[in-house]
Short mmCIF file of the C-alpha atoms (twelve columns), coordinates in Angstrom:
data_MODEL
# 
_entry.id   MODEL 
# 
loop_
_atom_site.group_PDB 
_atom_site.id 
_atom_site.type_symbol 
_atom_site.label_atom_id 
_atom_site.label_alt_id 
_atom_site.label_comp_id 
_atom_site.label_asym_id 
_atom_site.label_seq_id 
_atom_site.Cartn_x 
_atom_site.Cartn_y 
_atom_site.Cartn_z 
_atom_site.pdbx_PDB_model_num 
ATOM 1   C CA . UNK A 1   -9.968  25.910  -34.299 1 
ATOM 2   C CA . UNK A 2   -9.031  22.714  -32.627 1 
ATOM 3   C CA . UNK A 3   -8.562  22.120  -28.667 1 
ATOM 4   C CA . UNK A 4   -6.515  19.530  -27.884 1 
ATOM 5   C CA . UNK A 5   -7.929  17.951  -24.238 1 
ATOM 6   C CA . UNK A 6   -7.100  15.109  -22.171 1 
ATOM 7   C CA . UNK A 7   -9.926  13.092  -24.064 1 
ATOM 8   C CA . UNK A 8   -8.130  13.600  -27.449 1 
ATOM 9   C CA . UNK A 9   -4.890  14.158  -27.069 1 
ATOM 10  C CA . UNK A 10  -2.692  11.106  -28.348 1 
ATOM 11  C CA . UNK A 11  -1.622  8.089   -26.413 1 
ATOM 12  C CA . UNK A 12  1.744   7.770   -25.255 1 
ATOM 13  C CA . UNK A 13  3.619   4.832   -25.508 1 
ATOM 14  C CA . UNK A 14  6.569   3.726   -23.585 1 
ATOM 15  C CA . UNK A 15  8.197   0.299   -22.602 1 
ATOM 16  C CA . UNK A 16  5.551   -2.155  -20.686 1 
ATOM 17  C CA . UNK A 17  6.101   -3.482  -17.248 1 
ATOM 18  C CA . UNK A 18  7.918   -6.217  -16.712 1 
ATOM 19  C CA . UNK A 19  5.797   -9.359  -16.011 1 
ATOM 20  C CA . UNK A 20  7.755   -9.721  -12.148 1 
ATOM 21  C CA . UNK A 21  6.819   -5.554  -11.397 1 
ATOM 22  C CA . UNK A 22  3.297   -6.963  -12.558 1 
ATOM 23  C CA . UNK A 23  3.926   -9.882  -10.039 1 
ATOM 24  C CA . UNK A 24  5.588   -7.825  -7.376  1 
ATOM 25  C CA . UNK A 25  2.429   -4.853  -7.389  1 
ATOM 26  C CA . UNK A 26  -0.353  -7.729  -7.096  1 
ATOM 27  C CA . UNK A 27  1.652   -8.879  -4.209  1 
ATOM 28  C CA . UNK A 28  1.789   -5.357  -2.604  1 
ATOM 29  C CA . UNK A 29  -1.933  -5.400  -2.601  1 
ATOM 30  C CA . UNK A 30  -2.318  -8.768  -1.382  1 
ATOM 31  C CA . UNK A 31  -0.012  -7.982  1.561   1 
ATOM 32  C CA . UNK A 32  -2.366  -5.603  3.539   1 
ATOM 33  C CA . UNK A 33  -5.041  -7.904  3.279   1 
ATOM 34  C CA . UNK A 34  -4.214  -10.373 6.426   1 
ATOM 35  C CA . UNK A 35  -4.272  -7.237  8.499   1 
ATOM 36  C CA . UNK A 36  -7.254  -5.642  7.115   1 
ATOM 37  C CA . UNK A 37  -9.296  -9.159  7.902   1 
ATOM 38  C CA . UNK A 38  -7.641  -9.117  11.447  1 
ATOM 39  C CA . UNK A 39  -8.494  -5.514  11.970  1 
ATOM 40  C CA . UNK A 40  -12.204 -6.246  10.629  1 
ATOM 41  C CA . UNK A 41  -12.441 -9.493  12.919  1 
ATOM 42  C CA . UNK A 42  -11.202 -7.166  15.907  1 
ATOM 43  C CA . UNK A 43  -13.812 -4.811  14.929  1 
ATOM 44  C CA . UNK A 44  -17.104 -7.689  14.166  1 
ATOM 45  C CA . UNK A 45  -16.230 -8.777  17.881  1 
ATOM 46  C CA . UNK A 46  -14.361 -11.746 16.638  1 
ATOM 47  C CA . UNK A 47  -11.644 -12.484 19.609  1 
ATOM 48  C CA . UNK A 48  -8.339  -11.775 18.656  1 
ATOM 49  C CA . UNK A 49  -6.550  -11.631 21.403  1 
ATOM 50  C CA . UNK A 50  -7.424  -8.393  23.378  1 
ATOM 51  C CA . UNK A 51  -9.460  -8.458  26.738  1 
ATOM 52  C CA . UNK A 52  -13.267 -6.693  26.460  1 
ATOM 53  C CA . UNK A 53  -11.687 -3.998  28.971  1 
ATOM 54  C CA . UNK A 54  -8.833  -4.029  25.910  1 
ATOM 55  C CA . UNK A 55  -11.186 -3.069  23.519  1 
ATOM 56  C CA . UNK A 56  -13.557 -0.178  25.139  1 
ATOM 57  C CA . UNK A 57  -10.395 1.611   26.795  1 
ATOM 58  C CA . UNK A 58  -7.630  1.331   24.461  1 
ATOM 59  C CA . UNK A 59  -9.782  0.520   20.806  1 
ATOM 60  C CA . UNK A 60  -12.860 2.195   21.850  1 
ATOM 61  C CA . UNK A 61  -14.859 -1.234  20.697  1 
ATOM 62  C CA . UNK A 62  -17.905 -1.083  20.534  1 
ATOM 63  C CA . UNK A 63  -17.933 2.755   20.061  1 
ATOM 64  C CA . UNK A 64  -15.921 5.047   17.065  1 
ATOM 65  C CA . UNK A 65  -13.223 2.577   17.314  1 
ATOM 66  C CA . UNK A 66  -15.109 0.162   14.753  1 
ATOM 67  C CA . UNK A 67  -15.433 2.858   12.183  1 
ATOM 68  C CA . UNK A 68  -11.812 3.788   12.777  1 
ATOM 69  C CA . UNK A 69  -10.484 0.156   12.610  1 
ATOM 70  C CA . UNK A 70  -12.617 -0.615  9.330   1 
ATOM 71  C CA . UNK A 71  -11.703 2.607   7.673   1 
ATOM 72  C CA . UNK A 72  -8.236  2.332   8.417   1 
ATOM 73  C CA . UNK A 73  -8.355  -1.437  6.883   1 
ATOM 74  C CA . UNK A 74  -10.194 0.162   3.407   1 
ATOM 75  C CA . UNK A 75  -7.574  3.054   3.523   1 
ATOM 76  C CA . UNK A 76  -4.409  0.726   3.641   1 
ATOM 77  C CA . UNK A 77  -6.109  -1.782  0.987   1 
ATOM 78  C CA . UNK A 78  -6.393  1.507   -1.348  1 
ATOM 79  C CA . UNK A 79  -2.898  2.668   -0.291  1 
ATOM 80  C CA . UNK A 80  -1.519  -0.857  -1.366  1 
ATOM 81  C CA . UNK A 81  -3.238  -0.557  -4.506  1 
ATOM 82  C CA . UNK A 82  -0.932  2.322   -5.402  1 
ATOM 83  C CA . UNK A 83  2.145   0.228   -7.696  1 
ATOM 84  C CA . UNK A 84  -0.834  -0.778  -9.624  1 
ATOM 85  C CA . UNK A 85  -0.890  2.523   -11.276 1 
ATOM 86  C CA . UNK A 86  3.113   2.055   -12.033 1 
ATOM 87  C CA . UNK A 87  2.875   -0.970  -14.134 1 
ATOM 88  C CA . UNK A 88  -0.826  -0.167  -15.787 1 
ATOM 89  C CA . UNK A 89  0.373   0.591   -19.477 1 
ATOM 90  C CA . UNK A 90  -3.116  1.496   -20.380 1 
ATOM 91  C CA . UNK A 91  -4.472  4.056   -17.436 1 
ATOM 92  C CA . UNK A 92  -2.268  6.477   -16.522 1 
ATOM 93  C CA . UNK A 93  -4.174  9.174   -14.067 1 
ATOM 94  C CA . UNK A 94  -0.668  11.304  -13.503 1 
ATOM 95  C CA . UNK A 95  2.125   12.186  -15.943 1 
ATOM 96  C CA . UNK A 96  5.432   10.040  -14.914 1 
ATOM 97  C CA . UNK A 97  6.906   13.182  -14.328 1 
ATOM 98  C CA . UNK A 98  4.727   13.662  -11.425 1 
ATOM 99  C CA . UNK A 99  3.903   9.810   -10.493 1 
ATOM 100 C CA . UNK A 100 7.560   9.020   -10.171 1 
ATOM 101 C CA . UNK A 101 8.867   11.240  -7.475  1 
ATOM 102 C CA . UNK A 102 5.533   10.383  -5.719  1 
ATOM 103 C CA . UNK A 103 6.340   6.832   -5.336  1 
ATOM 104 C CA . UNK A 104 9.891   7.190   -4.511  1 
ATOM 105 C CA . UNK A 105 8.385   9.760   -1.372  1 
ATOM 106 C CA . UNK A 106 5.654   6.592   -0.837  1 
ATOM 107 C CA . UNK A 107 8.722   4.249   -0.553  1 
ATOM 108 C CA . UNK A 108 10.694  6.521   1.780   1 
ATOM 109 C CA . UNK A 109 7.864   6.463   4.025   1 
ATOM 110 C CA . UNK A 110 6.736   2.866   3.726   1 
ATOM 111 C CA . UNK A 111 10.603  2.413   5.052   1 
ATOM 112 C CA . UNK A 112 10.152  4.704   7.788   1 
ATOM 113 C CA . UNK A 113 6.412   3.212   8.620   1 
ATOM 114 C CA . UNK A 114 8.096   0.130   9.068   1 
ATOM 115 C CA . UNK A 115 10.576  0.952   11.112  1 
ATOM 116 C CA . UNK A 116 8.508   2.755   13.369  1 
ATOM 117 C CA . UNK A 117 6.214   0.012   13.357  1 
ATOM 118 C CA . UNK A 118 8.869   -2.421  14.391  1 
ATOM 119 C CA . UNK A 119 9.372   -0.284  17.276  1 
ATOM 120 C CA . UNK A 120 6.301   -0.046  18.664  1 
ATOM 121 C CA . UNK A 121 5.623   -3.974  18.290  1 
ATOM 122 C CA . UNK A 122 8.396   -4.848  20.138  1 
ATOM 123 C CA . UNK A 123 7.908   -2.320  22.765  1 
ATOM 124 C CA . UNK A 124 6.459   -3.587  26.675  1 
ATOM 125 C CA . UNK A 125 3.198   -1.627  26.231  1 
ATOM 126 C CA . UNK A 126 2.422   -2.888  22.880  1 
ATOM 127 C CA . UNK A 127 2.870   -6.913  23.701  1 
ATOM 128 C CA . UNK A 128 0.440   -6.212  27.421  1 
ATOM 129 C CA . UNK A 129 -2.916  -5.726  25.667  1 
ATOM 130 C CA . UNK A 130 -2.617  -8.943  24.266  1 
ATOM 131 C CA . UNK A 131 -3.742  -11.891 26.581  1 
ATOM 132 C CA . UNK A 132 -1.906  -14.440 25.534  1 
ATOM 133 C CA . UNK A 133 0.942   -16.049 23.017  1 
ATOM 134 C CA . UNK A 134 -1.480  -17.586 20.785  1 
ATOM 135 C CA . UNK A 135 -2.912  -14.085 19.858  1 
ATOM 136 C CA . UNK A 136 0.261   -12.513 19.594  1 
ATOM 137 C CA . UNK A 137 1.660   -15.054 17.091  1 
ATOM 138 C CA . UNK A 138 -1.445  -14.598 15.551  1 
ATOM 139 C CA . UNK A 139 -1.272  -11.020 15.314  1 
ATOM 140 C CA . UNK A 140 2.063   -11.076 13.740  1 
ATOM 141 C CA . UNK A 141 1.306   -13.588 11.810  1 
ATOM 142 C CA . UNK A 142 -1.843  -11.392 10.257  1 
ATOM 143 C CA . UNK A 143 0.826   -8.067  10.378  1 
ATOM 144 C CA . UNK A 144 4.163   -9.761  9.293   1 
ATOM 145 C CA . UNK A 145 3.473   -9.382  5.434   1 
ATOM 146 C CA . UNK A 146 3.301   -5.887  5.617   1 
ATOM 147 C CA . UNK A 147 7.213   -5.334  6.285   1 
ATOM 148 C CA . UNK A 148 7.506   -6.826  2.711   1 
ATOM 149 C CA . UNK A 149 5.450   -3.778  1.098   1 
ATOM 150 C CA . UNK A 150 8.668   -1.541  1.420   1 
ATOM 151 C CA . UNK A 151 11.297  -3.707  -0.390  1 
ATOM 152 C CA . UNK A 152 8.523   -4.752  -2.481  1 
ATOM 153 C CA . UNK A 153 7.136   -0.785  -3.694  1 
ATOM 154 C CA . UNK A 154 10.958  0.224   -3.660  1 
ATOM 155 C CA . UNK A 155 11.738  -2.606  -6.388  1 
ATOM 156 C CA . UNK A 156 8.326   -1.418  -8.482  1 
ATOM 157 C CA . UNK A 157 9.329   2.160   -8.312  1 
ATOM 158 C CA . UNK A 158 12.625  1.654   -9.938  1 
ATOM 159 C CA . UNK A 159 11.174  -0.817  -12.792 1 
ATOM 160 C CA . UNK A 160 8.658   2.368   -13.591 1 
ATOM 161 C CA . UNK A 161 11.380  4.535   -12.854 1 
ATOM 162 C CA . UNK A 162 14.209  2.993   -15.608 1 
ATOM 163 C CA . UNK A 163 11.414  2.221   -18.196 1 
ATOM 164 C CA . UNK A 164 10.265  5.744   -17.781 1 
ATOM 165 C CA . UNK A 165 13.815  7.786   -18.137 1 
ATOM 166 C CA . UNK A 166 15.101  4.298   -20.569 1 
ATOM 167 C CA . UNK A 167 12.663  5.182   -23.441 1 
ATOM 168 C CA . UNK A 168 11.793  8.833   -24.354 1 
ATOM 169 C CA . UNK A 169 8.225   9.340   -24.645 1 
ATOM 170 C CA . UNK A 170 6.831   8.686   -28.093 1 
ATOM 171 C CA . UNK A 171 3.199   9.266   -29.748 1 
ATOM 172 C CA . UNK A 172 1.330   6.217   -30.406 1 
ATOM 173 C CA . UNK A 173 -0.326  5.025   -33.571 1 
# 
């Protein structure tokens, strides 16, 4: 009797990525990296902009803070790694069934991230931790790629999305 598994069953073969959804998904992942190296710098005790009294009462620096700051730089590194999956033609952990609606949801939220984000940068409180206009320009400077990852995950979801529905699944030889 044979059992077909995961480890034998057949390939399946659909159209590749286009070399600009290739493009555009290296670029997602590249975005959150100014950030992450800000956050990290914040979190070494590099000065970037906040007061010492800043960092122990708002960041909790030194203290838990530095373990939240650096996890939350590895966690949005691995979260921008996500439109890698959609234009990998040769690893494909979820069926595109599943990893479809999953990164239209991720691109309704990266929308809604940013707008809230955009809020709270441009709010009073946010702009009176910094101590001066250097370190804010160079805070937005280090965050300011990040608005790109929703227009940028929106356009690689669709590209998966049309080559996906475009070409009906067919068994590789």
């Amino acid at each position: 009797m044979y059992v077909m598994t995961t480890a034998t069953a057949p390939l399946l073969a659909s159209a590749p990525a286009p070399v600009w959804a290739r493009r555009v998904a290296h670029a997602i992942a590249l975005c959150a990296v100014p950030s992450g190296l800000w956050r990290i710098a914040m979190a070494s005790g590099v000065h970037v902009g906040y007061s010492d009294q800043a960092l122990r009462d708002v960041f909790d620096i030194p203290g838990w803070g530095i373990a939240y700051v650096v996890g939350l730089s590895v966690l949005a590194e691995l979260a921008a790694m996500f439109p890698l999956l959609l234009v990998n033609d040769r690893w494909r952990p979820l069926h595109p069934r599943v990893l479809a609606p999953l990164a239209w949801t991720a691109s309704g939220v990266l929308v809604l991230v940013a707008l809230w984000q955009l809020v709270v940068a441009f709010t009073v409180e946010s702009q009176t931790y910094m101590s001066s206009a250097t370190a804010q320009a160079v805070w937005g400077v280090a965050f300011a790629p990040l608005f790109a990852i929703p227009a940028l995950m929106t356009a690689v979801t669709w590209s998966y999305t049309k080559r996906h529905r475009a070409r009906p699944w067919t068994r590789r030889r």
